[in-house]
PDB file of C-alpha atoms in Angstrom:
ATOM      1  CA  MET A 158       0.000   0.000   0.000  1.00 42.00           C
ATOM      2  CA  THR A 159       1.481   3.346  -0.982  1.00 43.00           C
ATOM      3  CA  LYS A 160       1.393   6.412   1.204  1.00 44.00           C
ATOM      4  CA  ASN A 161      -1.250   8.020  -1.029  1.00 47.00           C
ATOM      5  CA  SER A 162      -3.536   4.978  -0.951  1.00 43.00           C
ATOM      6  CA  ASN A 163      -3.583   4.821   2.849  1.00 43.00           C
ATOM      7  CA  PRO A 164      -6.544   6.865   4.101  1.00 43.00           C
ATOM      8  CA  LEU A 165      -4.651   7.672   7.308  1.00 43.00           C
ATOM      9  CA  HIS A 166      -1.963   9.430   5.241  1.00 42.00           C
ATOM     10  CA  ALA A 167      -4.240  10.945   2.618  1.00 44.00           C
ATOM     11  CA  THR A 168      -3.859  14.644   2.122  1.00 47.00           C
ATOM     12  CA  ALA A 169      -6.902  16.829   1.605  1.00 63.00           C
ATOM     13  CA  PRO A 170      -6.845  18.622  -1.757  1.00 66.00           C
ATOM     14  CA  HIS A 171      -6.614  22.021  -0.035  1.00 68.00           C
ATOM     15  CA  ASP A 172      -3.659  20.843   2.073  1.00 88.00           C
ATOM     16  CA  ALA A 173      -1.890  19.518  -1.024  1.00 91.00           C
ATOM     17  CA  ALA A 174      -2.449  22.805  -2.870  1.00 93.00           C
ATOM     18  CA  LEU A 175      -1.188  24.714   0.159  1.00 95.00           C
ATOM     19  CA  GLU A 176       1.951  22.576   0.359  1.00 95.00           C
ATOM     20  CA  ASP A 177       2.545  22.975  -3.388  1.00 95.00           C
ATOM     21  CA  ALA A 178       2.228  26.758  -3.091  1.00 96.00           C
ATOM     22  CA  ALA A 179       4.641  26.744  -0.144  1.00 97.00           C
ATOM     23  CA  ARG A 180       7.119  24.602  -2.088  1.00 97.00           C
ATOM     24  CA  ARG A 181       7.035  26.998  -5.055  1.00 97.00           C
ATOM     25  CA  ALA A 182       7.400  29.999  -2.750  1.00 97.00           C
ATOM     26  CA  ARG A 183      10.361  28.407  -0.931  1.00 97.00           C
ATOM     27  CA  LYS A 184      12.073  27.635  -4.234  1.00 97.00           C
ATOM     28  CA  LEU A 185      11.735  31.279  -5.217  1.00 96.00           C
ATOM     29  CA  LEU A 186      12.882  32.372  -1.752  1.00 96.00           C
ATOM     30  CA  HIS A 187      15.998  30.198  -1.986  1.00 96.00           C
ATOM     31  CA  LYS A 188      16.986  31.763  -5.307  1.00 95.00           C
ATOM     32  CA  ARG A 189      16.514  35.294  -3.970  1.00 94.00           C
ATOM     33  CA  ALA A 190      18.401  34.476  -0.763  1.00 94.00           C
ATOM     34  CA  LEU A 191      21.378  33.320  -2.846  1.00 94.00           C
ATOM     35  CA  VAL A 192      21.371  36.701  -4.600  1.00 93.00           C
ATOM     36  CA  ALA A 193      21.283  38.384  -1.174  1.00 89.00           C
ATOM     37  CA  ALA A 194      24.271  36.287  -0.110  1.00 89.00           C
ATOM     38  CA  ALA A 195      26.203  37.362  -3.196  1.00 89.00           C
ATOM     39  CA  ALA A 196      25.346  41.002  -2.510  1.00 87.00           C
ATOM     40  CA  GLY A 197      26.558  40.542   1.059  1.00 80.00           C
ATOM     41  CA  MET A 198      30.050  39.842  -0.225  1.00 80.00           C
ATOM     42  CA  VAL A 199      30.334  43.177  -2.045  1.00 80.00           C
ATOM     43  CA  PRO A 200      32.371  45.484   0.219  1.00 75.00           C
ATOM     44  CA  VAL A 201      30.383  48.626  -0.642  1.00 78.00           C
ATOM     45  CA  PRO A 202      28.605  50.123   2.394  1.00 74.00           C
ATOM     46  CA  GLY A 203      24.830  49.957   2.031  1.00 76.00           C
ATOM     47  CA  PHE A 204      24.874  47.988  -1.225  1.00 82.00           C
ATOM     48  CA  ASP A 205      23.509  44.828   0.389  1.00 78.00           C
ATOM     49  CA  TRP A 206      20.752  46.801   2.169  1.00 77.00           C
ATOM     50  CA  ALA A 207      19.620  48.195  -1.175  1.00 81.00           C
ATOM     51  CA  VAL A 208      19.761  44.748  -2.789  1.00 86.00           C
ATOM     52  CA  ASP A 209      17.879  43.170   0.132  1.00 83.00           C
ATOM     53  CA  ALA A 210      15.159  45.831  -0.066  1.00 83.00           C
ATOM     54  CA  ALA A 211      14.845  45.381  -3.830  1.00 87.00           C
ATOM     55  CA  LEU A 212      14.741  41.585  -3.515  1.00 90.00           C
ATOM     56  CA  LEU A 213      12.109  41.669  -0.787  1.00 89.00           C
ATOM     57  CA  SER A 214       9.958  44.232  -2.582  1.00 89.00           C
ATOM     58  CA  ARG A 215       9.752  41.811  -5.522  1.00 92.00           C
ATOM     59  CA  LEU A 216       9.747  38.542  -3.573  1.00 94.00           C
ATOM     60  CA  LEU A 217       6.969  39.239  -1.081  1.00 93.00           C
ATOM     61  CA  PRO A 218       4.323  40.022  -3.741  1.00 94.00           C
ATOM     62  CA  ARG A 219       5.306  36.835  -5.585  1.00 96.00           C
ATOM     63  CA  ILE A 220       4.844  34.830  -2.385  1.00 96.00           C
ATOM     64  CA  ASN A 221       1.483  36.535  -1.791  1.00 95.00           C
ATOM     65  CA  ALA A 222       0.483  35.621  -5.354  1.00 96.00           C
ATOM     66  CA  GLU A 223       1.245  31.921  -4.809  1.00 96.00           C
ATOM     67  CA  PHE A 224      -1.345  31.921  -2.016  1.00 96.00           C
ATOM     68  CA  GLY A 225      -3.920  34.139  -3.742  1.00 95.00           C
ATOM     69  CA  LEU A 226      -3.165  37.009  -1.377  1.00 95.00           C
ATOM     70  CA  THR A 227      -2.203  39.936  -3.596  1.00 94.00           C
ATOM     71  CA  PRO A 228      -4.432  43.024  -3.481  1.00 93.00           C
ATOM     72  CA  GLU A 229      -5.659  42.239  -7.002  1.00 94.00           C
ATOM     73  CA  GLN A 230      -6.481  38.628  -6.138  1.00 95.00           C
ATOM     74  CA  LEU A 231      -8.297  39.682  -2.976  1.00 94.00           C
ATOM     75  CA  ASP A 232     -10.308  42.301  -4.881  1.00 94.00           C
ATOM     76  CA  ARG A 233     -11.700  39.493  -7.071  1.00 94.00           C
ATOM     77  CA  LEU A 234     -13.078  37.589  -4.061  1.00 94.00           C
ATOM     78  CA  ASP A 235     -16.683  37.894  -3.014  1.00 94.00           C
ATOM     79  CA  PRO A 236     -17.109  40.281  -0.045  1.00 95.00           C
ATOM     80  CA  SER A 237     -17.725  37.565   2.551  1.00 94.00           C
ATOM     81  CA  LYS A 238     -14.579  35.635   1.540  1.00 95.00           C
ATOM     82  CA  ARG A 239     -12.559  38.874   1.495  1.00 93.00           C
ATOM     83  CA  GLU A 240     -13.773  39.588   5.032  1.00 94.00           C
ATOM     84  CA  GLN A 241     -12.682  36.080   6.102  1.00 94.00           C
ATOM     85  CA  VAL A 242      -9.225  36.762   4.682  1.00 95.00           C
ATOM     86  CA  GLN A 243      -8.999  40.146   6.414  1.00 93.00           C
ATOM     87  CA  LYS A 244      -9.919  38.557   9.746  1.00 94.00           C
ATOM     88  CA  ALA A 245      -7.327  35.826   9.215  1.00 94.00           C
ATOM     89  CA  VAL A 246      -4.669  38.428   8.323  1.00 93.00           C
ATOM     90  CA  ALA A 247      -5.509  40.352  11.502  1.00 92.00           C
ATOM     91  CA  LEU A 248      -5.242  37.174  13.597  1.00 92.00           C
ATOM     92  CA  VAL A 249      -1.887  36.267  12.049  1.00 91.00           C
ATOM     93  CA  GLY A 250      -0.697  39.841  12.492  1.00 87.00           C
ATOM     94  CA  SER A 251       0.946  40.241   9.101  1.00 86.00           C
ATOM     95  CA  VAL A 252       1.410  43.696   7.599  1.00 81.00           C
ATOM     96  CA  LEU A 253       2.563  42.211   4.284  1.00 83.00           C
ATOM     97  CA  ILE A 254      -0.398  40.117   3.198  1.00 87.00           C
ATOM     98  CA  GLY A 255      -2.858  41.683   0.804  1.00 84.00           C
ATOM     99  CA  LYS A 256      -0.923  44.945   0.700  1.00 81.00           C
ATOM    100  CA  PHE A 257       1.007  46.680  -2.020  1.00 77.00           C
ATOM    101  CA  ILE A 258       4.615  46.035  -1.026  1.00 80.00           C
ATOM    102  CA  THR A 259       6.513  49.290  -1.135  1.00 75.00           C
ATOM    103  CA  ARG A 260      10.179  49.950  -0.585  1.00 71.00           C
ATOM    104  CA  ASP A 261       9.287  51.855   2.618  1.00 75.00           C
ATOM    105  CA  LEU A 262       7.377  48.871   3.944  1.00 75.00           C
ATOM    106  CA  VAL A 263      10.326  46.608   3.168  1.00 76.00           C
ATOM    107  CA  LEU A 264      12.759  49.008   4.844  1.00 69.00           C
ATOM    108  CA  LYS A 265      10.605  48.979   7.998  1.00 71.00           C
ATOM    109  CA  LEU A 266      10.704  45.196   7.903  1.00 68.00           C
ATOM    110  CA  THR A 267      14.470  45.074   7.481  1.00 64.00           C
ATOM    111  CA  ARG A 268      14.911  47.571  10.323  1.00 64.00           C
ATOM    112  CA  ALA A 269      13.226  44.989  12.516  1.00 60.00           C
ATOM    113  CA  MET A 270      16.134  42.753  11.569  1.00 57.00           C
ATOM    114  CA  GLY A 271      18.569  45.567  12.384  1.00 55.00           C
ATOM    115  CA  VAL A 272      21.023  43.655  14.557  1.00 46.00           C
ATOM    116  CA  ARG A 273      21.658  41.044  11.887  1.00 49.00           C
ATOM    117  CA  MET A 274      21.924  43.708   9.229  1.00 51.00           C
ATOM    118  CA  THR A 275      24.367  45.810  11.270  1.00 53.00           C
ATOM    119  CA  THR A 276      26.474  42.750  12.008  1.00 53.00           C
ATOM    120  CA  LYS A 277      26.516  42.009   8.301  1.00 55.00           C
ATOM    121  CA  GLN A 278      27.756  45.542   7.531  1.00 54.00           C
ATOM    122  CA  VAL A 279      30.538  45.348  10.126  1.00 54.00           C
ATOM    123  CA  ALA A 280      31.560  41.823   9.139  1.00 52.00           C
ATOM    124  CA  LYS A 281      32.325  42.940   5.582  1.00 54.00           C
ATOM    125  CA  TYR A 282      35.391  44.780   6.753  1.00 54.00           C
ATOM    126  CA  VAL A 283      37.075  41.663   8.118  1.00 56.00           C
ATOM    127  CA  PRO A 284      39.069  40.256   5.175  1.00 61.00           C
ATOM    128  CA  LEU A 285      37.685  37.050   3.600  1.00 59.00           C
ATOM    129  CA  ALA A 286      36.059  35.565   6.701  1.00 66.00           C
ATOM    130  CA  GLY A 287      34.075  38.773   7.180  1.00 67.00           C
ATOM    131  CA  GLN A 288      32.745  38.644   3.652  1.00 73.00           C
ATOM    132  CA  ALA A 289      31.742  35.019   4.142  1.00 77.00           C
ATOM    133  CA  ILE A 290      29.966  35.965   7.377  1.00 78.00           C
ATOM    134  CA  ALA A 291      28.234  38.870   5.631  1.00 76.00           C
ATOM    135  CA  ALA A 292      27.122  36.562   2.813  1.00 81.00           C
ATOM    136  CA  THR A 293      25.825  33.983   5.283  1.00 84.00           C
ATOM    137  CA  LEU A 294      23.953  36.635   7.249  1.00 82.00           C
ATOM    138  CA  GLY A 295      22.522  38.068   4.022  1.00 82.00           C
ATOM    139  CA  TYR A 296      21.222  34.664   3.025  1.00 88.00           C
ATOM    140  CA  ALA A 297      19.909  33.895   6.514  1.00 88.00           C
ATOM    141  CA  THR A 298      18.184  37.253   6.927  1.00 84.00           C
ATOM    142  CA  LEU A 299      16.334  37.080   3.637  1.00 88.00           C
ATOM    143  CA  ARG A 300      15.537  33.427   4.203  1.00 92.00           C
ATOM    144  CA  TYR A 301      14.170  34.139   7.691  1.00 90.00           C
ATOM    145  CA  LEU A 302      11.952  37.015   6.540  1.00 88.00           C
ATOM    146  CA  GLY A 303      10.697  35.070   3.532  1.00 93.00           C
ATOM    147  CA  GLU A 304      10.030  31.899   5.501  1.00 95.00           C
ATOM    148  CA  GLN A 305       8.073  33.833   8.111  1.00 93.00           C
ATOM    149  CA  HIS A 306       6.008  35.402   5.352  1.00 94.00           C
ATOM    150  CA  ILE A 307       5.347  32.001   3.750  1.00 96.00           C
ATOM    151  CA  ARG A 308       4.148  30.628   7.097  1.00 96.00           C
ATOM    152  CA  ASP A 309       1.867  33.652   7.576  1.00 96.00           C
ATOM    153  CA  CYS A 310       0.428  33.214   4.071  1.00 96.00           C
ATOM    154  CA  MET A 311      -0.172  29.517   4.674  1.00 96.00           C
ATOM    155  CA  GLN A 312      -1.921  30.262   7.939  1.00 96.00           C
ATOM    156  CA  VAL A 313      -4.167  32.917   6.366  1.00 96.00           C
ATOM    157  CA  ALA A 314      -5.007  30.732   3.351  1.00 95.00           C
ATOM    158  CA  GLU A 315      -5.858  27.846   5.636  1.00 94.00           C
ATOM    159  CA  MET A 316      -7.906  29.899   8.111  1.00 94.00           C
ATOM    160  CA  ALA A 317      -9.871  31.593   5.308  1.00 94.00           C
ATOM    161  CA  GLN A 318     -10.101  28.333   3.308  1.00 92.00           C
ATOM    162  CA  LEU A 319      -8.945  30.180   0.206  1.00 91.00           C
ATOM    163  CA  GLN A 320      -9.073  28.597  -3.213  1.00 89.00           C
ATOM    164  CA  LEU A 321      -5.414  28.853  -4.238  1.00 91.00           C
ATOM    165  CA  PRO A 322      -4.468  29.942  -7.753  1.00 89.00           C
ATOM    166  CA  ALA A 323      -3.406  27.245 -10.183  1.00 84.00           C
ATOM    167  CA  PRO A 324       0.383  26.783 -10.435  1.00 83.00           C
ATOM    168  CA  GLY A 325       1.951  28.920 -13.116  1.00 76.00           C
ATOM    169  CA  THR A 326      -0.834  31.522 -13.128  1.00 75.00           C
ATOM    170  CA  THR A 327       0.823  33.820 -10.597  1.00 66.00           C
ATOM    171  CA  LYS A 328       3.735  35.190 -12.631  1.00 57.00           C
TER     172      LYS A 328
END
C-alpha cells in the first residue's frame, strides 16, 4: 500500500495545494536568498541593504500571489470571503499580506532585523572571513523574513479556506 492509498496518510486537496504553493514559494525564496548572499560579499557600504530591499519588494508580492493574497487577487473575491481573509490576516498579524509592497514597507521590515543587518555591515570589513559571514547573514536574513512570510500566508489561506491559484498563473 502506498502512502497516497492509505486513508490515514491521505492529504486533503486544499492541504496539497497549500503545500505545493509553499514549495514553489520556498524555491523562489531560496533563489533570492542566494542573490542576497552574493550582494553581502560586495564590500560597498549599504549595497547589500539596497539589494535586500529590492529583492524583498519583488519577492513578497510573488509569495502573496502563490497563495492568492495579492491586493488584485483579494479584490476578485466575493465580499464575505474577502472579510474572512482580512480577519485571518488580523489574527496572524501580518502587515505584508494583501498589501502593495513598497520599498518603505520593506525598509521597515528590514529595520526589525537591524542587529543582523548591522552585524553584516561590520563583518564585511574583516578580510575574507568577514565577507563570508556577511554573505551567510545576508542569506539567513532574507531566508528568515521570507520563511516567516510564507508561514503567515499559509496560515491565512488555511484559516480563510482560500481557493489557491493554479500553479503557473501567478507570474
